[in-house]
mmCIF file of C-alpha atoms in Angstrom:
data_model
loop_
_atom_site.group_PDB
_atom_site.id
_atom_site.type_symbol
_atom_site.label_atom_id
_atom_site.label_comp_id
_atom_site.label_asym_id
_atom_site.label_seq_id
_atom_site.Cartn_x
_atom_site.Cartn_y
_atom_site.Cartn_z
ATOM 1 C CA UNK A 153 49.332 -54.837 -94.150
ATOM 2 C CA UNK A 154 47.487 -51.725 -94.060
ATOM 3 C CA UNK A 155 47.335 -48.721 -91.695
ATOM 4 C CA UNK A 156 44.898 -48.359 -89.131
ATOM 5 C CA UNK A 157 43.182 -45.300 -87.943
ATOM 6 C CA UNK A 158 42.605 -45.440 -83.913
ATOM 7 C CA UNK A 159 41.858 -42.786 -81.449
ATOM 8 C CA UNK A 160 45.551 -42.373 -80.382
ATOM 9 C CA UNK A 161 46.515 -42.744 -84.115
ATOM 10 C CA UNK A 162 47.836 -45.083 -86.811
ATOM 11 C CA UNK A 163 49.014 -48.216 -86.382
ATOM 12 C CA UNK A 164 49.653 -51.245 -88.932
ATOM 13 C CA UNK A 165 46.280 -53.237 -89.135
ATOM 14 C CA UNK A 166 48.674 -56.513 -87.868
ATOM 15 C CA UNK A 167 48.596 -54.608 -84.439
ATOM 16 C CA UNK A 168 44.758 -54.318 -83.935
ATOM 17 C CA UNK A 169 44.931 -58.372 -82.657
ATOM 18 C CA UNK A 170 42.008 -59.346 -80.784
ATOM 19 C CA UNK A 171 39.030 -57.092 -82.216
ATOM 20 C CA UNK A 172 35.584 -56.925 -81.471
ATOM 21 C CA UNK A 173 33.887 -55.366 -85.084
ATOM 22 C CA UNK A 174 30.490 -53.898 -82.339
ATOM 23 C CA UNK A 175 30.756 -51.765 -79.484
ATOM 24 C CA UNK A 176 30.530 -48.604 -78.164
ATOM 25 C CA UNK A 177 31.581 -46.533 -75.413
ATOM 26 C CA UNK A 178 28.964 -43.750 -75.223
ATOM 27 C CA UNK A 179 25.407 -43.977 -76.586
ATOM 28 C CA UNK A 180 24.062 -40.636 -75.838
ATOM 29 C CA UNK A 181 21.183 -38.366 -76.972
ATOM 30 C CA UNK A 182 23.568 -34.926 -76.616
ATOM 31 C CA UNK A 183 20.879 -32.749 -76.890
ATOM 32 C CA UNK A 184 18.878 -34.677 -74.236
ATOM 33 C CA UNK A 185 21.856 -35.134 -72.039
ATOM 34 C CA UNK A 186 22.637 -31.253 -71.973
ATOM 35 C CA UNK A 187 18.785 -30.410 -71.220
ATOM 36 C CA UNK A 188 17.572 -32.619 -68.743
ATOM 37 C CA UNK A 189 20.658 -35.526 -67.635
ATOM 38 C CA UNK A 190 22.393 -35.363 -64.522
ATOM 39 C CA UNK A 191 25.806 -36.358 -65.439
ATOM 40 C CA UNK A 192 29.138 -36.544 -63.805
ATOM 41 C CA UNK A 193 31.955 -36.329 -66.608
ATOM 42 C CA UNK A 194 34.794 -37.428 -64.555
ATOM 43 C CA UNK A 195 32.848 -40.342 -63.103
ATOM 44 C CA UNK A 196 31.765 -41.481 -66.733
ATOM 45 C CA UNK A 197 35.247 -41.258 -68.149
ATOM 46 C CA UNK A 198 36.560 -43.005 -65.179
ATOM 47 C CA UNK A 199 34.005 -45.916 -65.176
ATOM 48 C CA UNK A 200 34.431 -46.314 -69.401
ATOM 49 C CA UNK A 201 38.122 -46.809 -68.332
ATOM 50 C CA UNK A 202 37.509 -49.181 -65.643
ATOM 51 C CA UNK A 203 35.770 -51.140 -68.654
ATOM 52 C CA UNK A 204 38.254 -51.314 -71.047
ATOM 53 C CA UNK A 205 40.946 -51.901 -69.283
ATOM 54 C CA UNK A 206 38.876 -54.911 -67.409
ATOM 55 C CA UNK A 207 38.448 -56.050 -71.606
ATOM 56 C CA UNK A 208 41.987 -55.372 -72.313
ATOM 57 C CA UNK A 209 42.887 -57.522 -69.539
ATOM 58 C CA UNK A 210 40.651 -60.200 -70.706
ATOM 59 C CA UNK A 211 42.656 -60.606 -73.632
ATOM 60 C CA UNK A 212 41.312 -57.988 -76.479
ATOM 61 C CA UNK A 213 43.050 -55.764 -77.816
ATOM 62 C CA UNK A 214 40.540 -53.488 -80.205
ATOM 63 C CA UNK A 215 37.391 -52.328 -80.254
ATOM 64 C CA UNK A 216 35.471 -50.600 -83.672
ATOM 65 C CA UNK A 217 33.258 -47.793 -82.136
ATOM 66 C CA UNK A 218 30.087 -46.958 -84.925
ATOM 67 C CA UNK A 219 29.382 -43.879 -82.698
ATOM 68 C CA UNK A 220 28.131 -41.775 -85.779
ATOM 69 C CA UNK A 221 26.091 -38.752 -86.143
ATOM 70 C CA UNK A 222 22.741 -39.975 -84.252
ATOM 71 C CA UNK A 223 24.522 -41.887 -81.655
ATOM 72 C CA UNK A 224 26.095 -39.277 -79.743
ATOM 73 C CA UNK A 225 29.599 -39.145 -81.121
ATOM 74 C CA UNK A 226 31.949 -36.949 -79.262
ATOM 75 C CA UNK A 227 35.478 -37.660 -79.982
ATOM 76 C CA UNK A 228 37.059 -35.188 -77.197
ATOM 77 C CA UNK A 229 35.625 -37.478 -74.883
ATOM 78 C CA UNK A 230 36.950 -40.833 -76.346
ATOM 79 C CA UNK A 231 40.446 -39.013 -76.364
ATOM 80 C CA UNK A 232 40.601 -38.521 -73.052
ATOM 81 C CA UNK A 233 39.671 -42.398 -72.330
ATOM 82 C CA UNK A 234 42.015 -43.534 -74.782
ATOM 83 C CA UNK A 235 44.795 -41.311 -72.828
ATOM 84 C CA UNK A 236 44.169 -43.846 -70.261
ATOM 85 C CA UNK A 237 43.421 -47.481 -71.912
ATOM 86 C CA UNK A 238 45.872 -49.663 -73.461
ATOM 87 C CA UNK A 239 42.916 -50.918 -75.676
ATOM 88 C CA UNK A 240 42.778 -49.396 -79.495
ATOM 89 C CA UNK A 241 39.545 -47.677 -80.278
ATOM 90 C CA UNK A 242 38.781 -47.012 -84.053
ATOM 91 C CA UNK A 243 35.623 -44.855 -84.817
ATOM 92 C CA UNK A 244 33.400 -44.095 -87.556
ATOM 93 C CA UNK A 245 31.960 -41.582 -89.330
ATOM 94 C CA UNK A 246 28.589 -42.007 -91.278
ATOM 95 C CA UNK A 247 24.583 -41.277 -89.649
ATOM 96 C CA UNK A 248 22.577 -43.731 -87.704
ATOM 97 C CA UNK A 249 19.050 -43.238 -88.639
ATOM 98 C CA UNK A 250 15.782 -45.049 -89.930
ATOM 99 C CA UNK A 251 14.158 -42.730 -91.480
ATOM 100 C CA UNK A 252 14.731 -39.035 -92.468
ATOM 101 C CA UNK A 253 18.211 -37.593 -92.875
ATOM 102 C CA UNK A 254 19.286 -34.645 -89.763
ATOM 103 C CA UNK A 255 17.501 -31.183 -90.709
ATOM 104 C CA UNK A 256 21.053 -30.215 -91.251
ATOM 105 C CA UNK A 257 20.878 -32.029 -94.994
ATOM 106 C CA UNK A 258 17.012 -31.798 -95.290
ATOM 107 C CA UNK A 259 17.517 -29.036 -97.630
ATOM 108 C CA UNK A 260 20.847 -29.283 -99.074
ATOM 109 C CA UNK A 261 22.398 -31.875 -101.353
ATOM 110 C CA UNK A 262 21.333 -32.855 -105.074
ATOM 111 C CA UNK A 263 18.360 -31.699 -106.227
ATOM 112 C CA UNK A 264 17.235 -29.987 -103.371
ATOM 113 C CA UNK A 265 15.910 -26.437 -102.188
ATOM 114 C CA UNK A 266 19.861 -25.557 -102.119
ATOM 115 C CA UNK A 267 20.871 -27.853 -104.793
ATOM 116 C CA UNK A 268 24.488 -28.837 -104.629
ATOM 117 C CA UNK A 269 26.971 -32.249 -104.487
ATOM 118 C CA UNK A 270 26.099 -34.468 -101.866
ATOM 119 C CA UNK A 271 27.341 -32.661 -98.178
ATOM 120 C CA UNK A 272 27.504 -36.020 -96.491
ATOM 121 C CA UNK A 273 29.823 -37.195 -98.927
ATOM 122 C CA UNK A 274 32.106 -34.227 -98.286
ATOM 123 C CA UNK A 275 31.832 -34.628 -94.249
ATOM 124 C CA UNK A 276 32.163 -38.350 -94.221
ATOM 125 C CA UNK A 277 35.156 -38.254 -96.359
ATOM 126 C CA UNK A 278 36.858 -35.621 -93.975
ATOM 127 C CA UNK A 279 36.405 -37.140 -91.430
ATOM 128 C CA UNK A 280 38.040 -40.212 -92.475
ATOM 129 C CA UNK A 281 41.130 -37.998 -94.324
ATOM 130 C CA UNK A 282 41.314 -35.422 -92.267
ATOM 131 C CA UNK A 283 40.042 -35.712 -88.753
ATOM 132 C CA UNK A 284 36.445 -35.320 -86.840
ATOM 133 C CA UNK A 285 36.101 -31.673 -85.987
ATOM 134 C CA UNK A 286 39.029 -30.489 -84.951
ATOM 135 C CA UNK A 287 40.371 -33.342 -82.518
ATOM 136 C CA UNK A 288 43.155 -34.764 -85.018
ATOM 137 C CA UNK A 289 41.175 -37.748 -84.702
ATOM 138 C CA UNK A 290 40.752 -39.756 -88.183
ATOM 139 C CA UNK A 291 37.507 -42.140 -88.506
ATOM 140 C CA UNK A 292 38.626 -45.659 -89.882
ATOM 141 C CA UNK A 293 35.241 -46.945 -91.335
ATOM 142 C CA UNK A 294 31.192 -45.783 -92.484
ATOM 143 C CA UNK A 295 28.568 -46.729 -90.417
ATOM 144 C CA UNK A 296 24.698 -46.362 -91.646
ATOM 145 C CA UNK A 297 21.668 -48.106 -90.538
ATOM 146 C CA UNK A 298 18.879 -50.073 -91.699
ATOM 147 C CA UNK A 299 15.482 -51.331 -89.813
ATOM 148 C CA UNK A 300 12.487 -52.172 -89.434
ATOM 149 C CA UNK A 301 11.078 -49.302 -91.453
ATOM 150 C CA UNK A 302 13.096 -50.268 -94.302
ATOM 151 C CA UNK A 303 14.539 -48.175 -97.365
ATOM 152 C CA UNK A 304 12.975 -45.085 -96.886
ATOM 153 C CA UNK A 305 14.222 -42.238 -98.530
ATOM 154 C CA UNK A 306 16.001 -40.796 -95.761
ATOM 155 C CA UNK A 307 18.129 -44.274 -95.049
ATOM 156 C CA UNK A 308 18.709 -44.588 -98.687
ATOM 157 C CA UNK A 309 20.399 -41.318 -99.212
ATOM 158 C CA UNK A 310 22.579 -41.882 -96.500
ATOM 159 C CA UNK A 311 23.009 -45.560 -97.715
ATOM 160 C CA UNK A 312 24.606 -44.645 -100.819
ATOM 161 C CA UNK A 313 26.065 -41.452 -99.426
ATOM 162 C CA UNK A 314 27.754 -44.168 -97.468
ATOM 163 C CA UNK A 315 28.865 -46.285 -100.648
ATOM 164 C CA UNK A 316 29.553 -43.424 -102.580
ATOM 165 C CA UNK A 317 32.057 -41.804 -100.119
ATOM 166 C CA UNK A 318 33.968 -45.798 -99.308
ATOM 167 C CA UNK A 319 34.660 -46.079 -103.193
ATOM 168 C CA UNK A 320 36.254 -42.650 -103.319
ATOM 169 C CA UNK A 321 38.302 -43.479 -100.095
ATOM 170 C CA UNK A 322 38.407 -46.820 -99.514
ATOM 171 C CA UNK A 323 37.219 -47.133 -95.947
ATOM 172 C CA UNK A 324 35.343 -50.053 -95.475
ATOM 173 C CA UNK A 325 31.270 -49.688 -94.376
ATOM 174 C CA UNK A 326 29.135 -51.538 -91.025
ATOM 175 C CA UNK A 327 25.492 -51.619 -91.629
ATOM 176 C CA UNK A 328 22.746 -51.364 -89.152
ATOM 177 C CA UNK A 329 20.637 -54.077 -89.712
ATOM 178 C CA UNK A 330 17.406 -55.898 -88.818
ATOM 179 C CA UNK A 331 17.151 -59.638 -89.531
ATOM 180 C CA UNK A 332 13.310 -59.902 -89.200
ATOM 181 C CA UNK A 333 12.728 -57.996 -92.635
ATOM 182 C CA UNK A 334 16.321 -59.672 -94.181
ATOM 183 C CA UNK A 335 17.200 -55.732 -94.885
ATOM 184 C CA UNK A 336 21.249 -56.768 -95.029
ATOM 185 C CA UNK A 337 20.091 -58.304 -98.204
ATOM 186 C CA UNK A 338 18.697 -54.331 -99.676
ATOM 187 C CA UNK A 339 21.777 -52.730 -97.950
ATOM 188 C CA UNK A 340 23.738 -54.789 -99.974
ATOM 189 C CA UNK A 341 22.037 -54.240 -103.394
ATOM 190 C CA UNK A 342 22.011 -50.495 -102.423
ATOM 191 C CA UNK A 343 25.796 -50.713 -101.797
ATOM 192 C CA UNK A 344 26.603 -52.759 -105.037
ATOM 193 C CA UNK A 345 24.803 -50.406 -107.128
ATOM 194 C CA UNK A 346 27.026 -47.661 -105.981
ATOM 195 C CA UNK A 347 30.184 -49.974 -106.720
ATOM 196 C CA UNK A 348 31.112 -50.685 -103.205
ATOM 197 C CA UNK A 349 33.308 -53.613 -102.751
ATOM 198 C CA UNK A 350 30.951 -55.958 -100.370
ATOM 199 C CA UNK A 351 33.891 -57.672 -99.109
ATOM 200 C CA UNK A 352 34.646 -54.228 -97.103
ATOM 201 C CA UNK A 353 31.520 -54.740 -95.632
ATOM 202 C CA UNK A 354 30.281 -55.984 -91.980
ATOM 203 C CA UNK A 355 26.063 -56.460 -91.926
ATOM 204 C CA UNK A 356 25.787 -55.533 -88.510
ATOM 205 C CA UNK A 357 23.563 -57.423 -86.068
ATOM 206 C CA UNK A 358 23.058 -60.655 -88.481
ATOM 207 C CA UNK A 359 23.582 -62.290 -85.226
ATOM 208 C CA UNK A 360 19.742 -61.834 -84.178
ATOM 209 C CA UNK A 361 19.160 -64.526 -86.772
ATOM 210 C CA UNK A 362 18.927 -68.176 -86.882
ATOM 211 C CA UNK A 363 18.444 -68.150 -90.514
ATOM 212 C CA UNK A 364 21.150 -70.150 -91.615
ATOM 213 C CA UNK A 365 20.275 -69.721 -95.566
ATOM 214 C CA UNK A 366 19.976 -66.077 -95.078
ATOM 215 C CA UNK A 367 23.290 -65.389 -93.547
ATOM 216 C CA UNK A 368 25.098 -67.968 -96.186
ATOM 217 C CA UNK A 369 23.235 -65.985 -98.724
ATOM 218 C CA UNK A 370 24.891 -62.988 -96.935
ATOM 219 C CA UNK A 371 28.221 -64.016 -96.736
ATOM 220 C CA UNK A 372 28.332 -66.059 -100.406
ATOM 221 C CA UNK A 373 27.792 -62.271 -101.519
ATOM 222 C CA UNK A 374 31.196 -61.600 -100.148
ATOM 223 C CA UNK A 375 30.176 -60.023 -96.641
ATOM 224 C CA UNK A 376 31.100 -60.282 -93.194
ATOM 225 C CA UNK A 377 28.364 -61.220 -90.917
ATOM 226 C CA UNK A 378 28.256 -59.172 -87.655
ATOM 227 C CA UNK A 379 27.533 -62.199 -84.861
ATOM 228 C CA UNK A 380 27.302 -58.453 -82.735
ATOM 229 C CA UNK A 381 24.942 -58.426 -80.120
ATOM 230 C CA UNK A 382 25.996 -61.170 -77.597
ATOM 231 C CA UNK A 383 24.442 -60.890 -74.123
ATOM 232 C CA UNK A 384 21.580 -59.404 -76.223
ATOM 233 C CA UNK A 385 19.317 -62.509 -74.692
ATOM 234 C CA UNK A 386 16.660 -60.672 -74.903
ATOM 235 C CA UNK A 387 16.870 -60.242 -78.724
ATOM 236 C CA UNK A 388 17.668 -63.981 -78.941
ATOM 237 C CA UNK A 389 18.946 -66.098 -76.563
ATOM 238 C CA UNK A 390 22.293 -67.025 -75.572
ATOM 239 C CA UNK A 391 22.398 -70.942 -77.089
ATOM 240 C CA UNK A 392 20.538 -70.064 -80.259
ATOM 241 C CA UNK A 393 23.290 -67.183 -80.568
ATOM 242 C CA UNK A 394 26.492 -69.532 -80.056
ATOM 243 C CA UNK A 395 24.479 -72.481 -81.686
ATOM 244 C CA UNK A 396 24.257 -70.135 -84.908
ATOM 245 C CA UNK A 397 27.917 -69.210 -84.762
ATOM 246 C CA UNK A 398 29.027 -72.798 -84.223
ATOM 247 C CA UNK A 399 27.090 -73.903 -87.477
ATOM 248 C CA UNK A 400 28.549 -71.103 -89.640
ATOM 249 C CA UNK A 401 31.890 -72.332 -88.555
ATOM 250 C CA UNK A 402 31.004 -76.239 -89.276
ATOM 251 C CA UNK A 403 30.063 -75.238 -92.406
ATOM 252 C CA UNK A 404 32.867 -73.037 -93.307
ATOM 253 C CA UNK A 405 32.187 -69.352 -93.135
ATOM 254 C CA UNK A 406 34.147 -68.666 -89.887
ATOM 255 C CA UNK A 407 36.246 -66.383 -92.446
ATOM 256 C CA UNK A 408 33.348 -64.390 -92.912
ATOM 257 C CA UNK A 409 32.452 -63.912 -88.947
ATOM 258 C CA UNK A 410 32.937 -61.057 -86.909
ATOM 259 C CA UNK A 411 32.159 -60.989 -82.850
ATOM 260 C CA UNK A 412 30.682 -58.702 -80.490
ATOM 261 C CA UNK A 413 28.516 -57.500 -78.211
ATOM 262 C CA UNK A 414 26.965 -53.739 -79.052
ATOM 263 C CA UNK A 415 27.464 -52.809 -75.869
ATOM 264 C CA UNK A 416 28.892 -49.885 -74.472
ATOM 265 C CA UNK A 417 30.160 -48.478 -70.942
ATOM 266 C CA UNK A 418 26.778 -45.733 -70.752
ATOM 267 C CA UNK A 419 23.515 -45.940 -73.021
ATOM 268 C CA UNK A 420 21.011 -43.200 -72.277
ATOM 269 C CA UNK A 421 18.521 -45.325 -74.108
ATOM 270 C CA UNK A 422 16.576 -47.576 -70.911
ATOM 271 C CA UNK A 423 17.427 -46.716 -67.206
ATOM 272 C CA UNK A 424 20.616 -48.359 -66.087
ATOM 273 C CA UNK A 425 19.119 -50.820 -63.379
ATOM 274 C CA UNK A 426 16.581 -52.277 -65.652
ATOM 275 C CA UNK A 427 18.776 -52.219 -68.581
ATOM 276 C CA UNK A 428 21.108 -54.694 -65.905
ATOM 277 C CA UNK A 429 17.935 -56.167 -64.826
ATOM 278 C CA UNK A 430 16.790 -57.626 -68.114
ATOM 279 C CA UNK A 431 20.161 -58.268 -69.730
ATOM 280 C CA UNK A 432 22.468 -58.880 -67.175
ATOM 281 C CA UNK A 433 25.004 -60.779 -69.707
ATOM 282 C CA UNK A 434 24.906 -56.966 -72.025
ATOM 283 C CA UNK A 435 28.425 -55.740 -71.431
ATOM 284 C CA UNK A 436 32.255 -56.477 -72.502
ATOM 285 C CA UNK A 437 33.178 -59.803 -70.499
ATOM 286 C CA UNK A 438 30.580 -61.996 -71.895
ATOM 287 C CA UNK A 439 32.475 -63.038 -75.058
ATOM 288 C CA UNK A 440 35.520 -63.692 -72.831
ATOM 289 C CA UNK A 441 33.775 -65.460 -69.706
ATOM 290 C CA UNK A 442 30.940 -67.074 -71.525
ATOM 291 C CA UNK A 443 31.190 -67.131 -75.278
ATOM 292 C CA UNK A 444 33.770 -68.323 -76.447
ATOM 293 C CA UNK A 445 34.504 -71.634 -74.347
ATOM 294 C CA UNK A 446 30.734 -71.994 -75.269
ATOM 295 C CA UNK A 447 32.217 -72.333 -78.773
ATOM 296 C CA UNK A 448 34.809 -74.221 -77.821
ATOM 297 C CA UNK A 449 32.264 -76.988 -76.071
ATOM 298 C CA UNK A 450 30.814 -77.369 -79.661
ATOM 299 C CA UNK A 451 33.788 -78.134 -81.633
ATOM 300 C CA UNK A 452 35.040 -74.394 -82.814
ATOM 301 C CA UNK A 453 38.605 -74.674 -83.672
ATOM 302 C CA UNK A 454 41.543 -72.279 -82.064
ATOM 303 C CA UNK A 455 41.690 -71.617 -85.362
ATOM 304 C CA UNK A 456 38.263 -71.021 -86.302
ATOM 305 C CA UNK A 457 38.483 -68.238 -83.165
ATOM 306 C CA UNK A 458 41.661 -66.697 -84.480
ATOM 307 C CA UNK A 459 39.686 -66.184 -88.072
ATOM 308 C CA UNK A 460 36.941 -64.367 -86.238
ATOM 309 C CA UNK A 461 38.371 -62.395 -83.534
ATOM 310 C CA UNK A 462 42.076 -61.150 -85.528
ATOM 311 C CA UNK A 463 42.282 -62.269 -88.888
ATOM 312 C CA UNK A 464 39.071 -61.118 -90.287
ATOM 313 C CA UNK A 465 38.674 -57.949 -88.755
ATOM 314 C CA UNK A 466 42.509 -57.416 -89.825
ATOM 315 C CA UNK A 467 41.431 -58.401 -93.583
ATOM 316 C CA UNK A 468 38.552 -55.962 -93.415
ATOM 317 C CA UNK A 469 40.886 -52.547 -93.115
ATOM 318 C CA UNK A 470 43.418 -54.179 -95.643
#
């Protein structure tokens, strides 16, 4: 047993129960929204309840929020949803991007203009020991990112900023990834050069793929594959999704499976109608409603369901 950092504070890591590894409540451009957005706070924070309670009810129990730095993260506002929900919500501290680090460490860190230890290493880490500004509110896990652009020099320092700051803590690390270039495969050579323990990592979004020798080579590395972006059809479709999941679990690896959707209660990134329009099945329910007896049709075990949803996110914070 281990202890759990959520939003409303710690609990034992055998009370997170039904947890999906992927999703977020806010995606926002800040900047953006404070400039040009029309947006109703209470409204928001009253639909993002509506939400998680509707999940709660349908059986989970935990979501993992990789809101970083990039993403919007602003933990006053998950507070005052978690107030409200029954549901656990863990967040993360680390920097979603895909190419250059902020401005904010453009200059600064080792070997730079102001040459000095790295600064993300000292933010990520308090963060996860201390709390995220000055909510009281303790990240659980690293997030960083990895895509089509590849290793640039930007993701790499963040990368192993990443790695550097989970060996001196012990947090555990969700990667970004994108299947088409197999980049979980570099984030993982990145990570093991900087000693990280790839067990206590998720490659986010290896659910895109059908490559079945590419996520065993994944997972035979000692990862957790991130089956993440369910209702994503538009990314790849629903039966190659469950069909992928299904063979993992035939052939074994359903202890190295996580579940999810990536979705989240408001995205700024598309306008909401179309974003409905094209992806209808893109929100909480669909693992519920859809997925999983979808599973169940093709032989995936009670069992094999309680490995994905409870036991190995449980094993991934202990």
């Amino acid at each position: 047993m281990a202890s759990v950092q959520t939003v409303r504070g710690s609990i034992d890591s055998s009370e997170l129960g039904r947890t999906l590894c992927h999703e977020h409540v806010f995606v926002l451009g800040e900047e953006h929204r404070l400039n040009y957005e029309q947006w109703d706070e209470e409204a928001q924070i009253a639909d993002a309840v509506s939400q998680l309670n509707e999940l709660k009810g349908l059986g989970m129990d935990t979501i993992m929020d990789p809101t970083v730095l990039g993403l919007g993260r602003y933990i006053p506002r998950i507070q005052r949803i978690a107030e409200q929900s029954e549901l656990n919500i863990v967040v993360a501290t680390g920097i979603y991007t895909y190419n250059d680090v902020p401005f904010q460490f453009h200059y600064t860190g080792p070997g730079l203009l102001f040459d000095m230890p790295e600064p993300m290493v000292e933010l990520f880490t308090k963060d996860l020991t201390e709390g995220i500004a000055d909510t009281g509110v303790r990240a659980a896990f690293l997030k960083c990112a990895i895509e089509e652009q590849g290793l640039t020099p930007g993701v790499e320092r963040v990368m192993r900023a990443v790695g550097q700051t989970s060996v001196q803590t012990g947090a555990p690390i969700t990667v970004h990834t994108n299947v088409h270039n197999q980049s979980g495969l570099v984030a993982q050579q990145v990570l093991r050069e900087e000693g990280v323990d790839l067990t206590k990592v998720v490659i986010g979004h290896s659910g895109d793929s059908t490559d079945l020798d590419y996520l065993t080579e994944l997972a035979d590395a000692g990862s957790l594959l991130g089956m993440d972006r369910f209702g994503l059809d538009v990314l790849l479709p629903f039966e190659d999704r469950v069909e992928t999941v299904a063979e993992l679990c035939r052939r074994g690896y359903a202890e190295k499976v996580v579940l999810a959707h990536d979705a989240s209660c408001t995205i700024d990134w598309f306008p909401a109608d179309a974003k409905r329009q094209v992806v209808p099945r893109w929100n909480y329910r669909h693992i519920s409603e859809d997925v999983l007896p979808a599973l169940q049709e093709r032989g995936v075990t009670d069992a094999d369901i309680e490995l994905m949803l409870v036991t190995n996110p449980r094993r991934y914070f202990e």
